Amino acid sequence: DSDDITEVENYTKNKYAEPNDEMFGVAAEKNIIKIHLESFQSFLIDFELHGEEVTPFLNSLVHDQEENFTYFDNFFHQTEQGKTADAEFLLANSIYGLPQGAAFVTRGNNTYQALSGILNQELDYSSAVFHGDYKSFWNRDEIYKQFGIDTYFDASYYDMNEENTLNYGLKDKPFFEESMPMLESLEQPFYAHLQTLTHHHPYLIDEEDATIAPAETGDASVDRYFQTARYLDEALEQFFTDLKESGLYEDSVIMIYGDHYGISQNHNRAMEELLGEEITKFKNAQLQRVPFIIKVPGVEGQGTNHKYGGLIDVMPTILHLMGIKSQDYIQFGTDLFSDDHNQVVPFRNGDVITPEFSVVSGTYYDTVTGEELEPTEEMKEITESAQHELELSDKLLNGDLLRFYQPTETWEPIDPSIYKYGKEAF
Ligand code: GP9
Ligand code: MN
């Protein structure tokens, strides 16, 4: 009820981090092109296999100063059983996924005040999602209506012939290629979310698409992981070329993120061989880093930014870049560019990672050295507060509490009944 929403509101307003003046509003009215790198973990950045870079294009974005990207190398996915859907959910709402199941499915009919809806109401943005799988996967065709997504270019918009498809759906190269004209057809400014798919377990790849030899651990899916990562990297490079040709590149915020881990703990032996170190519980927790890479037109890139954060922090970051005070909305994350950004990263399994310490399965470690440590009172308080935050987030979802929240005077609840998805719907 309304008492519960007040408790959540007080919490998030209190956690709010003021924007950095230099970044506030710099991207207002610019298009947003958000690129989802399926199953992409940060250890792939700069990783060499057989003496070759696995992802030379992404590496160039991270390292070439003139590209003006900022790469967050201490950024974590925070997802649970909902995998891709959890990543999408965190990004769209700055609310945590649920400890079990996928909020996309079990909370697909809740009321939301999602990024796409806010951008539409505050700055008249249109919104679209592009993905080479069919619309009902992960209940997307229901929850996107609650997010106010105008168009969902699902598999029905693409040429899903045998040559173009593998594993879960459309291969990344035809995906980006066919997405280009649809992207260009959007009303500007737009918020566009492109979700890749080929670099997905069990990392199948057609022979003609493999441009790097597999690893040689004998664990077949791990060995192919590098081949599909390379394929994704090439698909991305081609997409950037097309974006530049179309003129969209110059005028858009480009943001790239990894959605969740690709290699689970069932593959520790192979990973130990590849990384040359033991995969302890601590190490595994640190491997939950995924890249977050962002470029804002006209703003100088920072190279590598070492601040700690996660998917929960992206929405408030974007709102501030757009010049929208994120404090009006219920958000559990904080702006990554703010000097007051909160660097405590909670996970759904109870782990917590901060720049100083990590809590993994209840044991405290020094994040930098990996040494076990005796927690101080302050560390315990930070850990408890992270758990409290997750509980409030669950309470918000389970009670569908945003129904009772009026963020601004002019906010109009999103009406899901006005959206229809799938090409055949028209
Ligand atoms: C399916 C794709 C995969 O459409 O997004 O989801 P995942 O298995 O990674 O959660
Ligand atoms: Mn995924």
Coordinates of C-alpha atoms and ligand atoms in Angstrom, one line a residue:
D1 CA 0.0 0.0 0.0
S2 CA 1.0 3.6 0.1
D3 CA 3.0 3.2 3.4
D4 CA 5.2 0.6 1.6
I5 CA 5.9 2.8 -1.4
T6 CA 6.8 5.7 1.0
E7 CA 9.4 3.5 2.6
V8 CA 10.9 2.6 -0.7
E9 CA 10.7 6.3 -1.9
N10 CA 12.5 7.5 1.3
Y11 CA 15.2 4.9 0.8
T12 CA 15.9 5.7 -2.9
K13 CA 15.7 9.5 -2.5
N14 CA 18.2 9.2 0.4
K15 CA 20.6 7.1 -1.7
Y16 CA 20.3 9.5 -4.7
A17 CA 23.6 10.9 -6.0
E18 CA 23.6 14.4 -7.4
P19 CA 24.8 14.6 -11.0
N20 CA 28.2 15.8 -12.0
D21 CA 27.6 19.3 -13.5
E22 CA 29.8 18.7 -16.4
M23 CA 27.8 15.7 -17.5
F24 CA 24.2 16.7 -16.6
G25 CA 22.2 17.2 -19.8
V26 CA 25.1 16.8 -22.2
A27 CA 23.2 14.2 -24.2
A28 CA 19.7 15.7 -24.2
E29 CA 17.9 15.0 -27.5
K30 CA 20.6 12.7 -28.7
N31 CA 19.6 9.3 -30.0
I32 CA 20.5 6.4 -27.7
I33 CA 21.9 3.2 -29.3
K34 CA 22.2 0.5 -26.6
I35 CA 24.0 -2.7 -27.7
H36 CA 23.6 -5.9 -25.7
L37 CA 26.6 -8.2 -25.9
E38 CA 25.2 -11.7 -25.1
S39 CA 27.0 -13.6 -22.4
F40 CA 30.0 -11.3 -22.6
Q41 CA 32.4 -11.2 -19.6
S42 CA 35.0 -8.6 -19.1
F43 CA 37.9 -11.0 -19.0
L44 CA 37.5 -11.2 -22.8
I45 CA 38.7 -7.6 -23.2
D46 CA 42.4 -7.7 -24.1
F47 CA 42.4 -11.5 -23.7
E48 CA 44.8 -13.3 -26.1
L49 CA 44.3 -16.8 -27.4
H50 CA 47.0 -18.4 -29.6
G51 CA 48.8 -15.0 -29.4
E52 CA 45.8 -13.2 -31.0
E53 CA 43.4 -10.7 -29.5
V54 CA 39.9 -12.3 -29.3
T55 CA 38.0 -9.1 -29.6
P56 CA 40.2 -6.6 -31.4
F57 CA 37.4 -4.2 -32.3
L58 CA 36.0 -3.9 -28.7
N59 CA 39.6 -3.5 -27.5
S60 CA 40.1 -0.6 -29.9
L61 CA 37.1 1.2 -28.5
V62 CA 38.5 0.7 -25.0
H63 CA 42.0 1.8 -25.8
D64 CA 41.9 4.3 -28.7
Q65 CA 41.6 7.8 -27.1
E66 CA 40.1 9.4 -30.2
E67 CA 37.2 7.0 -30.1
N68 CA 36.0 8.9 -27.0
F69 CA 34.6 5.9 -25.2
T70 CA 34.6 5.4 -21.5
Y71 CA 35.1 1.8 -20.3
F72 CA 34.0 0.7 -16.8
D73 CA 36.2 -2.2 -15.8
N74 CA 34.8 -2.7 -12.4
F75 CA 31.2 -3.2 -13.6
F76 CA 29.1 -6.2 -12.6
H77 CA 26.0 -7.9 -14.1
Q78 CA 24.0 -8.5 -10.9
T79 CA 21.6 -10.9 -12.7
E80 CA 20.1 -14.2 -11.4
Q81 CA 17.9 -16.9 -12.9
G82 CA 16.3 -14.4 -15.4
K83 CA 19.7 -14.1 -17.2
T84 CA 19.1 -11.8 -20.2
A85 CA 15.7 -10.8 -18.9
D86 CA 17.2 -9.8 -15.6
A87 CA 19.8 -7.7 -17.4
E88 CA 17.2 -6.0 -19.4
F89 CA 15.1 -5.4 -16.3
L90 CA 17.9 -3.8 -14.3
L91 CA 18.7 -1.5 -17.2
A92 CA 15.1 -0.5 -18.0
N93 CA 14.1 0.2 -14.4
S94 CA 17.1 0.4 -12.0
I95 CA 15.2 -2.2 -9.9
Y96 CA 16.7 -5.6 -9.1
G97 CA 15.6 -8.8 -10.7
L98 CA 14.0 -11.3 -8.2
P99 CA 15.9 -13.8 -6.2
Q100 CA 14.1 -16.6 -8.0
G101 CA 12.6 -16.8 -11.5
A102 CA 12.4 -13.9 -13.8
A103 CA 10.6 -10.6 -13.0
F104 CA 10.0 -10.4 -16.8
V105 CA 7.7 -13.4 -16.5
T106 CA 6.3 -13.3 -12.9
R107 CA 6.0 -9.5 -12.8
G108 CA 5.3 -8.9 -16.4
N109 CA 2.0 -7.1 -15.8
N110 CA 3.2 -4.8 -13.1
T111 CA 3.1 -1.0 -13.5
Y112 CA 6.6 0.4 -14.4
Q113 CA 8.1 3.8 -14.9
A114 CA 10.8 2.6 -17.2
L115 CA 13.5 4.5 -19.0
S116 CA 11.7 4.2 -22.4
G117 CA 8.5 5.7 -20.9
I118 CA 10.3 8.5 -19.1
L119 CA 12.3 9.5 -22.1
N120 CA 9.1 9.6 -24.1
Q121 CA 7.2 11.7 -21.6
E122 CA 10.0 14.1 -20.7
L123 CA 11.7 14.5 -24.0
D124 CA 9.4 13.0 -26.7
Y125 CA 11.7 10.1 -27.5
S126 CA 10.5 7.1 -29.5
S127 CA 11.7 3.6 -28.5
A128 CA 12.4 0.3 -30.1
V129 CA 14.0 -3.1 -29.3
F130 CA 15.7 -5.2 -32.0
H131 CA 16.2 -8.9 -31.4
G132 CA 16.5 -11.9 -33.7
D133 CA 14.2 -14.2 -31.5
Y134 CA 10.4 -14.4 -31.4
K135 CA 8.5 -11.8 -29.4
S136 CA 7.2 -14.0 -26.6
F137 CA 10.6 -15.3 -25.4
W138 CA 11.0 -14.1 -21.8
N139 CA 7.5 -12.7 -22.0
R140 CA 9.0 -9.7 -23.7
D141 CA 5.8 -9.0 -25.7
E142 CA 3.9 -8.4 -22.4
I143 CA 6.4 -6.5 -20.3
Y144 CA 7.6 -4.2 -23.1
K145 CA 4.1 -2.8 -23.1
Q146 CA 4.4 -1.9 -19.5
F147 CA 7.8 -0.2 -20.3
G148 CA 6.1 1.8 -23.1
I149 CA 8.3 0.3 -25.9
D150 CA 6.8 1.6 -29.1
T151 CA 8.2 -1.0 -31.5
Y152 CA 9.6 -4.4 -31.0
F153 CA 11.4 -5.6 -34.1
D154 CA 11.4 -9.3 -33.2
A155 CA 12.3 -12.3 -35.5
S156 CA 9.2 -11.7 -37.6
Y157 CA 10.9 -8.6 -39.0
Y158 CA 14.0 -10.4 -40.1
D159 CA 15.0 -13.0 -42.7
M160 CA 15.1 -16.1 -40.5
N161 CA 16.3 -18.5 -43.3
E162 CA 18.5 -21.4 -42.5
E163 CA 21.7 -19.7 -43.5
N164 CA 21.0 -16.7 -41.2
T165 CA 20.0 -18.6 -38.1
L166 CA 21.8 -20.8 -35.5
N167 CA 21.2 -21.8 -31.9
Y168 CA 18.6 -19.3 -30.4
G169 CA 17.9 -17.4 -33.6
L170 CA 19.3 -14.9 -36.0
K171 CA 23.1 -14.7 -36.3
D172 CA 24.6 -11.4 -35.3
K173 CA 26.0 -10.3 -38.7
P174 CA 22.6 -10.5 -40.5
F175 CA 21.0 -9.1 -37.4
F176 CA 22.9 -5.9 -37.4
E177 CA 22.8 -5.6 -41.2
E178 CA 19.0 -6.0 -41.4
S179 CA 18.5 -3.8 -38.4
M180 CA 20.1 -0.8 -40.1
P181 CA 17.2 0.3 -42.3
M182 CA 14.8 -0.3 -39.4
L183 CA 16.9 1.9 -37.1
E184 CA 17.1 4.6 -39.8
S185 CA 13.3 4.5 -40.1
L186 CA 12.8 5.5 -36.4
E187 CA 11.4 8.8 -35.4
Q188 CA 14.2 10.8 -33.8
P189 CA 15.3 11.2 -31.1
F190 CA 15.1 7.5 -30.4
Y191 CA 16.0 5.0 -27.7
A192 CA 17.1 1.9 -29.5
H193 CA 18.1 -1.4 -27.8
L194 CA 19.8 -4.0 -30.0
Q195 CA 20.2 -7.5 -28.5
T196 CA 22.7 -9.9 -30.0
L197 CA 22.4 -13.6 -29.7
T198 CA 25.1 -15.7 -31.4
H199 CA 27.5 -15.6 -28.4
H200 CA 25.1 -17.7 -26.3
H201 CA 25.7 -21.0 -24.7
P202 CA 26.6 -23.6 -26.1
Y203 CA 28.5 -21.1 -28.4
L204 CA 27.7 -22.8 -31.7
I205 CA 29.4 -21.3 -34.8
D206 CA 29.3 -22.2 -38.5
E207 CA 32.6 -23.1 -39.9
E208 CA 32.7 -20.2 -42.3
D209 CA 32.1 -17.7 -39.5
A210 CA 35.0 -18.9 -37.3
T211 CA 38.0 -16.6 -37.7
I212 CA 39.9 -17.7 -34.6
A213 CA 40.8 -21.3 -33.7
P214 CA 39.0 -22.7 -30.7
A215 CA 40.7 -22.9 -27.3
E216 CA 42.2 -26.2 -26.5
T217 CA 41.0 -27.1 -23.0
G218 CA 38.9 -30.0 -24.2
D219 CA 35.8 -28.4 -22.7
A220 CA 33.9 -27.8 -25.9
S221 CA 31.6 -24.9 -25.0
V222 CA 34.4 -23.0 -23.3
D223 CA 36.7 -23.7 -26.3
R224 CA 34.1 -22.2 -28.7
Y225 CA 33.3 -19.3 -26.4
F226 CA 36.2 -17.4 -27.9
Q227 CA 35.1 -18.1 -31.5
T228 CA 31.6 -16.7 -31.0
A229 CA 33.0 -13.7 -29.1
R230 CA 35.2 -13.0 -32.1
Y231 CA 32.2 -13.3 -34.4
L232 CA 30.3 -10.9 -32.2
D233 CA 33.2 -8.5 -32.3
E234 CA 33.3 -8.6 -36.1
A235 CA 29.5 -8.1 -36.3
L236 CA 29.8 -5.0 -34.1
E237 CA 32.6 -3.6 -36.2
Q238 CA 30.5 -3.9 -39.3
F239 CA 27.6 -2.2 -37.5
F240 CA 29.8 0.7 -36.4
T241 CA 30.8 1.2 -40.1
D242 CA 27.2 1.2 -41.1
L243 CA 26.3 3.6 -38.3
K244 CA 29.0 6.0 -39.4
E245 CA 27.9 5.8 -43.0
S246 CA 24.3 6.6 -42.1
G247 CA 25.3 9.6 -40.1
L248 CA 23.7 8.2 -36.9
Y249 CA 27.0 7.6 -35.2
E250 CA 27.8 11.2 -34.7
D251 CA 24.4 12.1 -33.2
S252 CA 23.9 9.2 -30.8
V253 CA 24.9 8.1 -27.4
I254 CA 26.4 4.6 -28.0
M255 CA 26.4 2.3 -25.0
I256 CA 27.6 -1.3 -24.9
Y257 CA 27.2 -3.8 -22.1
G258 CA 27.6 -7.5 -21.3
D259 CA 24.4 -9.1 -19.9
H260 CA 25.7 -11.9 -17.6
Y261 CA 28.4 -14.5 -17.3
G262 CA 28.9 -16.9 -20.2
I263 CA 31.0 -19.5 -18.5
S264 CA 29.5 -21.0 -15.3
Q265 CA 31.3 -22.6 -12.4
N266 CA 30.8 -26.0 -14.1
H267 CA 33.7 -25.0 -16.3
N268 CA 36.2 -24.0 -13.6
R269 CA 38.8 -26.6 -14.8
A270 CA 38.9 -25.2 -18.3
M271 CA 38.9 -21.6 -17.0
E272 CA 41.8 -22.3 -14.7
E273 CA 43.8 -23.6 -17.7
L274 CA 43.0 -20.5 -19.7
L275 CA 43.5 -17.9 -17.0
G276 CA 46.4 -19.7 -15.4
E277 CA 45.0 -19.4 -11.9
E278 CA 42.8 -21.2 -9.5
I279 CA 39.1 -20.3 -9.7
T280 CA 38.3 -19.9 -6.0
K281 CA 34.9 -18.7 -4.8
F282 CA 36.4 -15.2 -4.5
K283 CA 37.8 -15.3 -8.0
N284 CA 34.5 -16.5 -9.4
A285 CA 32.7 -13.6 -7.8
Q286 CA 35.3 -11.2 -9.4
L287 CA 34.7 -12.9 -12.8
Q288 CA 31.1 -11.6 -12.7
R289 CA 32.4 -8.4 -14.3
V290 CA 30.9 -7.5 -17.6
P291 CA 31.9 -4.5 -19.8
F292 CA 30.0 -1.2 -19.7
I293 CA 31.3 1.1 -22.5
I294 CA 29.7 4.4 -23.3
K295 CA 30.3 7.3 -25.7
V296 CA 28.4 10.6 -25.6
P297 CA 28.7 12.8 -28.7
G298 CA 30.8 15.9 -28.0
V299 CA 32.1 14.6 -24.7
E300 CA 35.7 13.5 -24.3
G301 CA 36.0 9.8 -23.4
Q302 CA 37.7 8.9 -20.1
G303 CA 39.5 5.8 -21.3
T304 CA 39.1 3.3 -18.4
N305 CA 37.1 4.4 -15.4
H306 CA 37.7 2.2 -12.4
K307 CA 34.6 3.0 -10.4
Y308 CA 32.6 0.1 -9.1
G309 CA 29.1 -0.3 -10.3
G310 CA 26.6 -2.6 -12.1
L311 CA 23.6 -2.8 -14.3
I312 CA 21.5 -1.2 -11.6
D313 CA 23.4 2.1 -12.1
V314 CA 22.9 2.6 -15.8
M315 CA 19.4 4.1 -15.8
P316 CA 20.2 7.0 -13.4
T317 CA 23.4 7.6 -15.4
I318 CA 21.4 7.9 -18.6
L319 CA 18.7 10.1 -17.1
H320 CA 21.3 12.5 -15.9
L321 CA 23.1 12.6 -19.3
M322 CA 19.7 13.5 -20.7
G323 CA 19.2 16.3 -18.2
I324 CA 16.4 14.5 -16.3
K325 CA 16.7 14.5 -12.5
S326 CA 16.5 10.9 -11.7
Q327 CA 15.6 11.6 -8.1
D328 CA 12.0 12.0 -9.0
Y329 CA 11.8 8.3 -10.0
I330 CA 12.2 5.2 -7.8
Q331 CA 15.7 3.9 -8.6
F332 CA 18.1 1.7 -6.6
G333 CA 21.2 2.6 -8.6
T334 CA 23.2 5.8 -8.7
D335 CA 24.8 7.8 -11.6
L336 CA 28.2 6.3 -12.4
F337 CA 29.5 9.8 -13.4
S338 CA 28.4 11.4 -10.1
D339 CA 31.1 12.1 -7.5
D340 CA 28.7 10.6 -4.9
H341 CA 28.1 7.4 -6.9
N342 CA 27.6 4.5 -4.5
Q343 CA 30.2 1.9 -5.2
V344 CA 28.6 -1.0 -3.2
V345 CA 27.5 -3.7 -5.7
P346 CA 24.9 -6.1 -4.3
F347 CA 24.2 -9.5 -5.9
R348 CA 21.1 -11.6 -5.7
N349 CA 23.0 -14.6 -4.1
G350 CA 23.8 -12.4 -1.1
D351 CA 27.3 -11.5 -2.2
V352 CA 28.4 -7.9 -2.1
I353 CA 31.4 -6.3 -3.9
T354 CA 32.9 -2.9 -3.0
P355 CA 36.3 -1.4 -4.0
E356 CA 37.6 -2.3 -0.5
F357 CA 36.0 -5.6 0.4
S358 CA 34.0 -8.4 -1.1
V359 CA 31.6 -10.7 0.7
V360 CA 31.4 -14.1 -1.1
S361 CA 29.2 -16.8 0.4
G362 CA 29.4 -15.0 3.8
T363 CA 33.2 -14.8 3.9
Y364 CA 34.9 -11.3 3.7
Y365 CA 37.9 -10.7 1.5
D366 CA 40.0 -7.8 0.6
T367 CA 38.8 -7.0 -3.0
V368 CA 42.3 -5.9 -4.1
T369 CA 44.4 -8.8 -2.7
G370 CA 41.8 -11.5 -2.4
E371 CA 43.0 -12.2 1.2
E372 CA 40.4 -13.2 3.7
L373 CA 39.7 -10.6 6.4
E374 CA 37.9 -10.0 9.6
P375 CA 35.0 -7.6 8.8
T376 CA 34.8 -4.3 10.6
E377 CA 31.5 -3.1 12.0
E378 CA 31.3 -0.7 9.0
M379 CA 31.7 -3.5 6.5
K380 CA 29.0 -5.5 8.2
E381 CA 26.7 -2.5 8.1
I382 CA 27.3 -1.9 4.4
T383 CA 26.5 -5.6 3.8
E384 CA 23.3 -5.4 5.8
S385 CA 22.3 -2.3 4.0
A386 CA 22.8 -4.0 0.7
Q387 CA 20.5 -6.8 1.8
H388 CA 17.9 -4.3 2.9
E389 CA 18.1 -2.6 -0.5
L390 CA 17.4 -5.9 -2.2
E391 CA 14.4 -6.6 0.1
L392 CA 12.9 -3.2 -0.6
S393 CA 13.3 -3.9 -4.3
D394 CA 11.5 -7.2 -3.9
K395 CA 8.8 -5.5 -1.9
L396 CA 8.3 -3.0 -4.6
L397 CA 7.9 -5.7 -7.3
N398 CA 5.8 -8.2 -5.2
G399 CA 3.4 -5.5 -4.2
D400 CA 3.3 -3.8 -7.6
L401 CA 3.9 -0.6 -5.7
L402 CA 4.7 1.7 -8.6
R403 CA 0.9 1.7 -9.1
F404 CA 0.8 4.1 -6.1
Y405 CA 3.7 6.3 -7.1
Q406 CA 3.3 9.6 -9.0
P407 CA 6.9 10.6 -9.9
T408 CA 6.2 14.0 -11.3
E409 CA 3.2 16.3 -11.6
T410 CA 2.9 15.6 -15.3
W411 CA 3.6 11.8 -15.3
E412 CA 0.9 9.7 -17.0
P413 CA 0.8 6.0 -16.2
I414 CA 1.9 3.9 -19.2
D415 CA -1.1 2.4 -20.9
P416 CA 0.0 -1.1 -22.1
S417 CA -3.1 -1.6 -24.2
I418 CA -1.9 0.8 -26.9
Y419 CA 1.1 -1.3 -27.9
K420 CA 1.2 -4.2 -30.4
Y421 CA 4.2 -6.2 -31.4
G422 CA 5.1 -8.6 -34.2
K423 CA 5.0 -7.8 -37.9
E424 CA 1.8 -9.8 -38.4
A425 CA 0.0 -7.5 -36.0
F426 CA -0.2 -4.7 -38.6
Ligands
GP9_1 C1 16.7 -15.2 -26.1 C2 17.9 -14.6 -25.5 C3 18.6 -15.5 -24.5 O1 15.8 -14.3 -26.8 O2 17.8 -13.3 -25.1 O3 18.3 -15.3 -23.2 P1 19.2 -15.9 -22.1 O4 19.2 -17.4 -22.2 O5 20.6 -15.4 -22.2 O6 18.6 -15.5 -20.8
MN2 MN 21.7 -13.6 -22.1

